[in-house]
Amino acid sequence: MKRTLSIPLYFLALAITLLVFAIGVYIGTAIDTANLGSIQRNLDEVGSGVSSLEFLLLSEDPQFFCPVYLDELNRINTDIERIGQRLTLLEEEKGIVDAELKRRFFLLEMNSYLLSQRVNTQCTQNITLIMYFYSNQACAECARQGVELTESRRQAGDVHTYAFDGDLGSPIVTALKDKYNVTSYPTIVIDDRVFEGFVDASRLRAEIG
Amino acid sequence: MLSIVDIVKYVVAFFFLYATVFFLLLAIQNRHALTRPVPDTRFRPRITVIIPAYNEEKHIGRCLRSLLDVHYPQDKLEIIVMDDGSTDGTYALARSIAKKNRIVKVYTQPNAGKAATLNAGIAHARGEIIATLDADSYVSRDAILKMLPLFDSEDVAAVTAAVHVRPKRNEGFLRTMQKLEYLFIVFSRKILTFIDAVPVTPGPLSMFRAWVFERLGPFDEKNIMEDQEMALRIQAADYRIRSSMDANVYTEVPENFGALLNQRVRWHRGGLRNNLKYLRLMSPSYGDFGVMMMPMTFIALFSMLALFVITGGYYFSTSFYYSTSLGLESLLLGIEPLHIMGIFVMLFNIAWVLWGLWIFKNEKVNPFKLVLYLFVYLYLITLYWFVAILRELRAQRLSWDG
């Protein structure tokens, strides 16, 4: 028999495949844009929540409002953690880094950290505050440390974790790194005590108490 | 920035999607031919059916009875049971049937393997058309009459039957899955006919013009997938292989997972070796067979793995960690163009399967089992390839145990 090639089919299949690929790129990009927009809106909402709480703390009888502070603080921290997870997922899985969003996020984390410190003092609470400095570029242990921290925090209860990307050069993170003399990653600060290098789950639990 | 792994994933996804689209378009282009009945050409040659049998005491009777009942002039039918040194009652049973039916002839030989047994049978055959029929299979009464019209030109060297799983009461999970699988293979093989790219003349039932064995030689006795090797040899010689969708033959299939794994590993290892042996066919001078079908065999090495990576497994595993805190949102956040391509591949596959089911309207298929087939059973091919390649790398002897 005489062999033939179904040339029109090859070209039509190529056109459809390219079209599907283009649809994929379009949907992927649209979803990324929508996600970044949604994260931005969340940052705004949580930011206004933090501001409201700061005003409440300036009131004449802050102790009276302690249950409200604690409740609001928990909500803010849950929201912050969620935003952090979304930013990490976008960064780790898709390589999307929005420096401005991350700068605003770290600022928000810092605000929340300071708020938690004040609530601890004014409401005689014992919330453990953990700062976690990581790097996405030169840190083999950071991913594992992140998982251990999340797990330990979930098990321990009254613990708030704030993760800071040390590579980004954000002013607030640079200031914190200077304050705690952070020179390598991962570095963890638990209630002002500094731990350099990977800290395993059992030691984390012991330090958190 | 895309990493090398990302680029490989996209390239595999692109080719897989391309192949899926190509075959779907091919099916659409030939949609009318799929359902059009094949007119009878009144071609009634002398046919020799060769049944190689090794320890088939349980099945040989049913196989022979189905052939004796077949709609075909008895004076033009010759049945040869070629016993391959069975240690059970296969030979005696076949002999007792032969005593009552003069068209049945029974020969025996010391155990030599299936290909050698087929060749020994061919040496006794006097038919113009030679059919090979597995002893654990049986044919529908109109199978021969449905296959013969497909020898519609002199360059058609072989015609394959529609192989189905033998119906059984209380079919278990594996049997149902294989039943669906065999249906879609029949459908796919028919589509391949339109570009003369059928890559196998399956053992359960295939018909050959007798000159195939004179011109191209006998079955390769060292080959464990002799039916595929013969098809590739026919393709290499530029003859046609046609496939029937309604000449039914019913065959036994593995009942447990271990047996299924061994069978599939044997198919994949034998198939891989045959495709490497005929690598020269991967060329535009062999038309669509060389450009589309031959590469598909090698792409199939990655196909299900690719589908797994592109869609389900990879997608859910990367999103799993985040899903503990982000819930379903993590699925949406992680979507990439690669996943969209995977979803389209999946949709095209579903379309293919539904079309196949529509063609075989008479088959009642439980939708739940169809979902299991699409999303669980199909992925097993990745395991088959993995074990097959592992055994090839360890240079493990290829036998009927895989």
XYZ file of C-alpha atoms in Angstrom:
611
model
C 0.000 0.000 0.000
C 0.999 3.573 -0.440
C 1.550 5.246 2.930
C 0.090 8.702 3.506
C 0.252 11.400 6.149
C -2.952 13.029 7.394
C -1.385 16.498 7.182
C -4.622 18.517 7.787
C -5.270 16.471 10.954
C -1.755 17.141 12.245
C -2.179 20.887 11.783
C -5.697 20.959 13.217
C -4.558 18.945 16.238
C -1.631 21.349 16.676
C -3.948 24.356 16.487
C -6.326 22.889 19.078
C -3.451 21.889 21.367
C -1.991 25.407 21.158
C -5.444 26.845 21.819
C -5.851 24.671 24.919
C -2.392 25.733 26.049
C -3.317 29.400 25.509
C -6.561 28.881 27.469
C -4.460 27.304 30.227
C -2.098 30.270 30.317
C -5.024 32.708 30.271
C -6.935 30.969 33.075
C -3.740 30.485 35.095
C -2.846 34.163 34.777
C -6.407 35.300 35.519
C -6.480 33.138 38.643
C -3.108 34.486 39.793
C -4.266 38.079 39.291
C -7.525 37.383 41.142
C -5.603 35.712 43.970
C -3.189 38.591 44.375
C -6.116 41.032 44.357
C -7.907 38.985 46.976
C -4.786 38.831 49.170
C -4.480 42.594 48.861
C -8.079 43.062 49.987
C -7.515 40.682 52.899
C -4.453 42.658 53.952
C -6.537 45.839 53.937
C -9.279 44.216 56.029
C -6.879 42.735 58.571
C -4.955 46.024 58.630
C -8.081 47.969 59.577
C -8.826 45.320 62.221
C -5.380 45.851 63.726
C -5.891 49.642 63.727
C -9.238 49.307 65.503
C -7.666 47.104 68.140
C -4.829 49.593 68.639
C -7.419 52.300 69.315
C -9.213 50.097 71.814
C -5.954 49.521 73.664
C -5.626 53.297 74.107
C -8.906 53.406 76.051
C -8.951 54.408 79.716
C -9.868 50.992 81.017
C -8.110 48.540 78.691
C -8.527 45.605 81.092
C -12.265 45.832 80.782
C -11.936 45.076 77.088
C -9.559 42.126 77.525
C -12.009 39.446 76.284
C -12.597 41.572 73.174
C -8.837 42.046 72.632
C -8.166 38.337 72.907
C -10.979 37.434 70.611
C -9.993 40.024 68.017
C -6.321 39.155 68.290
C -7.038 35.499 67.643
C -9.078 36.381 64.617
C -6.361 38.702 63.300
C -3.679 36.074 63.804
C -5.741 33.399 62.046
C -6.269 35.767 59.119
C -2.584 36.644 59.021
C -1.611 32.999 59.031
C -3.999 32.350 56.170
C -2.603 35.222 54.137
C 0.916 33.937 54.848
C -0.028 30.470 53.612
C -1.511 31.911 50.439
C 1.587 33.989 49.783
C 3.840 30.971 50.438
C 1.775 28.717 48.176
C 1.960 31.248 45.356
C 5.693 31.702 45.906
C 6.662 28.042 46.331
C 4.370 26.427 43.801
C 4.185 29.098 41.156
C 7.222 31.299 41.777
C 5.042 34.415 42.131
C 6.696 36.950 44.448
C 4.945 40.280 44.914
C 7.468 42.286 46.930
C 5.007 45.061 47.794
C 2.399 42.612 49.093
C 5.028 40.813 51.154
C 6.318 44.124 52.581
C 2.791 45.017 53.659
C 2.276 41.536 55.031
C 5.437 41.694 57.199
C 4.409 45.110 58.465
C 1.056 43.679 59.431
C 2.742 40.748 61.153
C 4.929 43.174 63.100
C 1.893 45.214 64.126
C 0.147 42.092 65.259
C 3.271 40.969 67.147
C 3.442 44.275 69.032
C -0.291 44.124 69.725
C 0.073 40.619 71.124
C 2.896 41.809 73.389
C 0.687 44.603 74.718
C -2.280 42.295 75.217
C 0.024 39.878 77.082
C 1.002 42.683 79.451
C -2.308 44.491 79.822
C -4.462 41.412 80.104
C -1.887 39.299 81.991
C -1.932 36.648 79.303
C 0.667 34.017 78.533
C 0.567 33.911 74.765
C 3.893 32.632 73.417
C 5.146 34.810 70.576
C 7.412 33.236 67.985
C 9.236 35.050 65.216
C 10.576 32.830 62.460
C 13.174 34.199 60.044
C 13.551 32.169 56.875
C 15.110 32.386 53.441
C 13.777 31.003 50.166
C 17.198 31.107 48.561
C 19.892 29.728 50.811
C 18.198 27.596 53.436
C 17.937 23.845 53.079
C 16.193 23.403 56.446
C 13.630 26.209 56.155
C 10.836 24.199 54.547
C 11.147 21.510 57.224
C 11.358 24.144 59.966
C 8.172 25.770 58.674
C 6.303 22.465 58.913
C 7.627 21.760 62.439
C 6.639 25.227 63.611
C 3.143 24.982 62.201
C 2.641 21.576 63.822
C 4.046 22.673 67.191
C 1.889 25.781 67.168
C -1.235 23.736 66.417
C -0.490 21.358 69.262
C 0.481 23.995 71.814
C -2.562 26.272 71.607
C -1.783 29.797 72.858
C 1.048 30.466 70.448
C 1.270 33.059 67.726
C 3.845 32.617 64.976
C 5.117 35.356 62.695
C 7.243 34.327 59.736
C 9.585 36.807 58.043
C 11.365 36.367 54.725
C 14.922 37.559 55.446
C 15.833 37.938 51.773
C 13.312 40.556 50.865
C 15.130 43.581 52.325
C 11.907 44.891 53.859
C 12.718 47.740 56.348
C 10.713 46.149 59.144
C 12.381 42.763 58.678
C 15.831 44.358 58.462
C 15.147 46.188 61.712
C 14.025 42.975 63.425
C 17.060 41.066 62.088
C 19.332 43.776 63.512
C 17.519 43.706 66.833
C 17.889 39.936 67.238
C 21.214 39.696 65.401
C 19.867 37.264 62.797
C 22.695 36.280 60.454
C 21.635 32.818 59.277
C 18.443 30.854 58.492
C 16.378 29.408 59.955
C 16.429 31.519 63.098
C 13.620 31.404 65.627
C 12.895 33.934 68.337
C 10.649 32.630 71.123
C 9.674 35.381 73.541
C 12.951 37.224 72.833
C 15.121 34.074 73.126
C 17.063 33.492 69.897
C 17.622 29.971 68.401
C 19.860 29.724 65.372
C 19.571 26.751 63.039
C 16.944 24.003 62.776
C 14.956 23.374 65.959
C 13.122 20.060 66.048
C 9.549 19.568 67.221
C 10.378 18.145 70.656
C 12.690 21.027 71.505
C 10.141 23.503 70.169
C 7.490 22.007 72.441
C 9.858 22.228 75.414
C 10.707 25.869 74.687
C 7.096 26.858 74.126
C 6.209 25.106 77.383
C 11.110 31.052 35.876
C 10.504 27.501 34.599
C 12.810 24.785 35.911
C 13.996 21.852 33.773
C 11.443 19.628 35.530
C 8.704 22.125 34.615
C 9.836 22.166 30.981
C 9.822 18.340 30.827
C 6.343 18.294 32.368
C 5.057 20.815 29.832
C 6.660 18.992 26.893
C 5.161 15.628 27.958
C 1.795 17.290 28.610
C 1.906 18.996 25.223
C 2.602 15.779 23.317
C 0.041 13.851 25.325
C -2.604 16.485 24.720
C -1.619 16.629 21.050
C -1.971 12.864 20.618
C -5.329 12.863 22.435
C -6.636 15.651 20.191
C -5.266 13.946 17.060
C -7.038 10.657 17.738
C -10.264 12.393 18.723
C -10.184 14.356 15.452
C -9.451 11.156 13.556
C -12.495 9.547 15.153
C -14.657 12.582 14.332
C -13.425 12.550 10.746
C -14.433 8.891 10.387
C -17.539 8.980 12.584
C -19.837 7.693 9.835
C -17.563 4.782 8.955
C -17.607 3.756 12.631
C -21.282 2.902 12.625
C -21.791 1.979 8.976
C -22.270 -1.795 8.590
C -19.609 -3.507 6.484
C -21.289 -4.935 3.346
C -20.787 -8.623 2.677
C -18.431 -9.130 -0.260
C -19.380 -12.827 -0.674
C -15.703 -13.645 -0.165
C -15.793 -17.276 1.013
C -12.247 -18.629 0.990
C -11.058 -21.862 2.551
C -10.191 -21.010 6.141
C -7.910 -22.828 8.543
C -8.346 -21.963 12.201
C -5.323 -22.832 14.290
C -5.821 -23.270 18.024
C -2.552 -23.505 19.945
C -3.295 -25.228 23.246
C -1.257 -25.862 26.351
C -3.093 -27.300 29.349
C -6.443 -25.899 28.200
C -8.568 -28.877 29.251
C -11.052 -26.474 30.866
C -11.541 -24.296 27.788
C -10.787 -26.284 24.637
C -14.232 -27.901 24.468
C -16.063 -24.585 24.576
C -13.637 -23.092 22.062
C -14.149 -25.951 19.574
C -17.923 -26.030 20.033
C -18.126 -22.301 19.219
C -16.129 -22.885 16.016
C -18.247 -25.853 14.989
C -21.356 -23.678 15.431
C -19.984 -20.788 13.423
C -21.902 -19.570 10.347
C -19.586 -20.699 7.591
C -19.693 -23.496 4.989
C -18.218 -26.524 6.774
C -16.502 -27.705 3.577
C -14.486 -24.491 3.585
C -13.485 -24.684 7.230
C -10.534 -26.541 8.695
C -9.838 -26.502 12.424
C -6.410 -27.479 13.697
C -5.857 -28.001 17.409
C -2.128 -27.839 17.970
C -1.378 -29.311 21.372
C 1.850 -27.968 22.841
C 2.723 -30.939 25.021
C -0.099 -30.425 27.519
C 0.150 -32.397 30.749
C -3.613 -32.391 31.323
C -6.427 -33.866 29.230
C -6.372 -31.184 26.484
C -5.114 -33.521 23.761
C -7.480 -36.383 24.630
C -10.491 -34.041 24.805
C -9.649 -32.396 21.468
C -9.162 -35.857 19.919
C -12.541 -37.028 21.146
C -14.218 -33.959 19.575
C -12.226 -34.484 16.358
C -13.515 -38.058 16.097
C -17.055 -36.721 15.749
C -16.175 -33.806 13.454
C -14.026 -34.479 10.456
C -13.110 -30.794 9.968
C -11.231 -30.856 13.292
C -7.656 -32.117 13.218
C -5.524 -32.540 16.292
C -1.750 -32.647 16.422
C 0.607 -32.726 19.335
C 4.249 -31.879 19.895
C 6.653 -31.616 22.824
C 6.233 -28.314 24.635
C 7.821 -25.576 22.513
C 5.962 -22.343 23.264
C 3.042 -20.563 21.637
C 4.768 -19.136 18.548
C 6.336 -22.507 17.697
C 2.961 -24.186 18.186
C 1.291 -21.707 15.834
C 4.025 -22.304 13.252
C 3.575 -26.061 13.531
C -0.160 -25.558 12.950
C 0.485 -23.299 9.945
C 2.648 -26.083 8.444
C -0.456 -28.333 8.426
C -2.847 -25.619 7.231
C -4.394 -25.707 3.776
C -6.566 -22.610 3.978
C -6.284 -19.479 1.909
C -6.992 -17.582 5.104
C -5.355 -18.668 8.358
C -7.006 -17.675 11.612
C -5.311 -17.976 14.988
C -7.616 -18.511 17.935
C -6.555 -18.810 21.570
C -7.813 -22.007 23.198
C -9.222 -20.080 26.179
C -11.373 -17.995 23.847
C -14.537 -18.666 21.893
C -16.103 -16.947 18.904
C -19.558 -15.580 18.149
C -21.385 -17.439 15.375
C -21.053 -14.583 12.897
C -17.436 -13.704 13.694
C -15.926 -15.170 10.527
C -18.567 -13.654 8.245
C -18.036 -10.269 9.905
C -14.279 -10.406 9.435
C -14.026 -11.640 5.850
C -15.455 -8.504 4.143
C -12.609 -6.535 5.672
C -10.202 -8.370 3.360
C -11.426 -5.874 0.788
C -8.192 -5.376 -1.092
C -5.226 -7.576 -1.946
C -2.914 -5.623 0.340
C -4.999 -6.377 3.453
C -2.764 -8.941 5.123
C -4.674 -9.399 8.363
C -7.976 -8.686 10.076
C -8.393 -8.523 13.833
C -11.524 -9.411 15.782
C -13.279 -7.494 18.549
C -11.858 -9.102 21.682
C -14.189 -9.058 24.684
C -13.944 -10.389 28.209
C -15.935 -13.592 28.591
C -19.229 -12.715 30.283
C -19.651 -14.202 33.718
C -22.161 -13.939 36.506
C -21.032 -11.897 39.524
C -18.138 -10.206 37.837
C -15.668 -8.802 40.324
C -13.968 -5.429 40.202
C -10.965 -6.485 38.099
C -13.080 -8.347 35.564
C -15.453 -5.400 35.131
C -12.538 -3.032 34.692
C -10.966 -5.300 32.075
C -14.318 -5.632 30.338
C -14.464 -1.855 29.938
C -10.819 -1.724 28.956
C -11.311 -4.326 26.212
C -14.308 -2.381 24.862
C -12.251 0.772 24.518
C -9.384 -1.167 22.949
C -11.761 -2.487 20.266
C -13.002 1.062 19.665
C -9.473 2.527 19.573
C -8.187 -0.217 17.275
C -10.977 0.513 14.827
C -9.987 4.186 14.795
C -6.390 3.164 14.079
C -7.612 1.289 11.003
C -8.434 4.632 9.372
C -4.748 5.549 9.266
C -3.496 1.963 8.729
C -1.848 1.996 12.117
C -3.100 -1.151 13.878
C -0.072 -2.284 15.897
C -1.163 -5.789 16.939
C -2.954 -8.854 15.606
C -4.281 -10.164 18.922
C -3.960 -13.796 19.865
C -7.614 -14.388 20.839
C -8.626 -14.137 17.158
C -6.886 -12.736 14.106
C -7.076 -13.759 10.457
C -4.175 -13.684 8.038
C -3.867 -14.292 4.343
C -1.848 -17.504 4.042
C 0.763 -15.724 1.921
C 1.700 -13.581 4.941
C 3.651 -16.510 6.378
C 5.237 -17.346 3.024
C 6.279 -13.779 2.226
C 7.073 -12.487 5.712
C 8.019 -15.710 7.468
C 6.492 -17.629 10.393
C 5.786 -16.312 13.898
C 8.946 -15.343 15.783
C 9.457 -18.302 18.127
C 11.738 -16.365 20.462
C 9.185 -13.617 20.904
C 6.810 -13.661 23.872
C 4.537 -11.124 22.094
C 4.520 -12.920 18.785
C 1.121 -11.444 17.834
C 2.444 -7.909 18.120
C 5.707 -8.777 16.364
C 3.785 -10.200 13.416
C 1.680 -7.026 13.170
C 4.795 -4.850 13.184
C 6.315 -7.103 10.505
C 3.180 -6.647 8.390
C 3.370 -2.875 8.901
C 7.075 -2.902 8.000
C 6.184 -4.651 4.727
C 3.545 -1.952 4.017
C 0.546 -4.290 4.109
C -2.716 -3.322 5.754
C -4.284 -4.636 8.961
C -8.008 -4.069 9.387
C -10.009 -4.262 12.607
C -13.546 -5.382 13.127
C -15.760 -3.902 15.820
C -18.472 -6.528 15.642
C -16.725 -9.855 14.969
C -16.769 -10.861 18.591
C -14.423 -13.233 20.343
C -14.658 -13.789 24.078
C -11.578 -14.500 26.123
C -10.480 -15.283 29.647
C -8.771 -12.562 31.658
C -6.757 -12.583 34.886
C -9.001 -12.830 37.934
C -6.608 -11.503 40.538
C -4.292 -8.557 40.673
C -1.066 -10.600 40.739
C -2.009 -12.416 37.534
C -3.117 -9.160 35.906
C 0.146 -7.470 36.857
C 2.177 -10.349 35.404
C 0.150 -10.335 32.188
C 0.485 -6.589 31.707
C 4.166 -6.512 32.595
C 4.697 -9.253 30.000
C 2.751 -7.212 27.416
C 4.680 -4.063 28.188
C 8.102 -5.717 28.224
C 7.393 -7.672 25.052
C 5.872 -4.576 23.462
C 8.819 -2.411 24.377
C 11.271 -4.945 22.908
C 9.243 -5.264 19.712
C 8.971 -1.520 19.303
C 12.704 -1.133 19.775
C 13.258 -3.932 17.254
C 11.117 -2.051 14.716
C 12.311 1.427 15.673
C 13.071 2.073 12.003
C 9.308 2.276 11.394
C 9.257 5.553 13.336
C 9.635 7.552 10.161
C 7.400 9.619 7.849
C 8.021 7.031 5.121
C 5.648 4.789 7.116
C 2.961 7.472 6.973
C 0.729 8.065 9.987
C 1.844 4.757 11.490
C 5.453 5.953 11.580
C 4.707 9.511 12.671
C 1.861 9.000 15.126
C 1.508 5.386 16.214
C 5.128 4.363 16.740
C 6.014 7.397 18.894
C 2.778 6.866 20.848
C 4.169 3.595 22.126
C 7.053 5.416 23.708
C 4.951 8.363 24.842
C 2.676 5.775 26.458
C 5.624 5.003 28.701
C 4.981 8.355 30.342
C 1.349 8.826 29.439
C -0.483 7.829 32.557
C 2.359 9.072 34.707
C 2.037 12.381 32.879
C -1.703 12.436 33.353
C -1.186 11.646 37.014
C 1.430 14.353 37.350
C -0.514 16.930 35.374
C -3.861 16.434 37.010
C -4.768 14.547 40.129
C -1.792 13.310 42.040
C 0.597 16.175 41.651
C -2.092 18.769 41.952
C -3.601 17.383 45.113
C -0.317 16.460 46.753
C 1.111 19.962 46.371
C -2.109 21.468 47.556
C -2.528 18.990 50.395
C -0.192 20.665 52.857
C -1.869 24.017 52.351
C -5.329 22.521 52.319
C -5.114 21.910 56.077
C -5.271 25.652 56.644
C -6.605 26.948 53.337
C -9.134 24.222 52.559
C -10.482 24.078 49.033
C -8.995 27.473 48.280
C -5.562 25.818 48.011
C -6.801 23.908 44.954
C -7.696 27.138 43.207
C -4.505 28.928 44.238
C -2.314 26.161 42.830
C -3.865 26.040 39.344
C -1.314 26.398 36.541
C -1.599 26.211 32.723
C -0.262 22.651 33.066
C -3.298 21.680 35.129
C -5.669 23.227 32.605
C -3.979 21.131 29.890
C -4.370 18.088 32.120
C -8.042 18.849 32.686
C -8.547 19.075 28.915
C -6.714 15.755 28.415
C -9.028 14.272 31.026
C -12.110 15.767 29.343
C -11.020 14.485 25.931
C -10.417 11.050 27.455
C -13.880 11.092 28.993
C -15.332 12.108 25.601
C -13.437 9.220 24.004
C -14.727 6.738 26.550
C -18.327 7.983 26.296
C -18.172 7.760 22.528
C -16.850 4.232 22.805
C -19.742 3.373 25.116
C -22.228 4.915 22.709
C -20.833 2.703 19.946
C -21.309 -0.361 22.162
C -24.818 0.659 23.191
C -25.756 -2.878 24.127
C -23.183 -3.045 26.890
C -24.729 -1.989 30.169
C -22.151 -0.050 32.145
C -22.545 1.023 35.732
C -21.596 4.752 35.847
C -19.854 4.260 39.196
C -17.652 1.552 37.706
C -16.933 3.776 34.738
C -15.672 6.471 37.115
C -13.499 3.868 38.855
C -12.157 2.802 35.481
C -11.304 6.356 34.453
C -9.842 7.545 37.719
C -8.390 4.429 39.322
C -7.904 1.508 36.949
C -6.366 3.505 34.088
C -3.587 4.732 36.353
C -2.438 1.154 36.937
C -0.641 1.367 33.591
C 1.957 3.515 35.358
C 2.602 0.632 37.746
C 2.834 -1.864 34.857
C 5.404 0.287 33.106
C 7.333 0.796 36.318
C 7.579 -2.946 37.028
C 8.239 -3.715 33.348
C 11.129 -1.259 33.128
C 12.501 -2.401 36.475
C 12.517 -6.016 35.266
C 14.056 -5.007 31.935
C 16.807 -3.086 33.713
C 17.511 -6.060 35.942
C 17.667 -8.131 32.735
C 15.164 -10.529 34.253
C 14.234 -13.333 31.862
C 10.980 -12.548 30.044
C 8.530 -15.376 30.431
C 4.788 -15.934 30.555
C 4.905 -14.810 34.169
C 5.896 -11.338 33.021
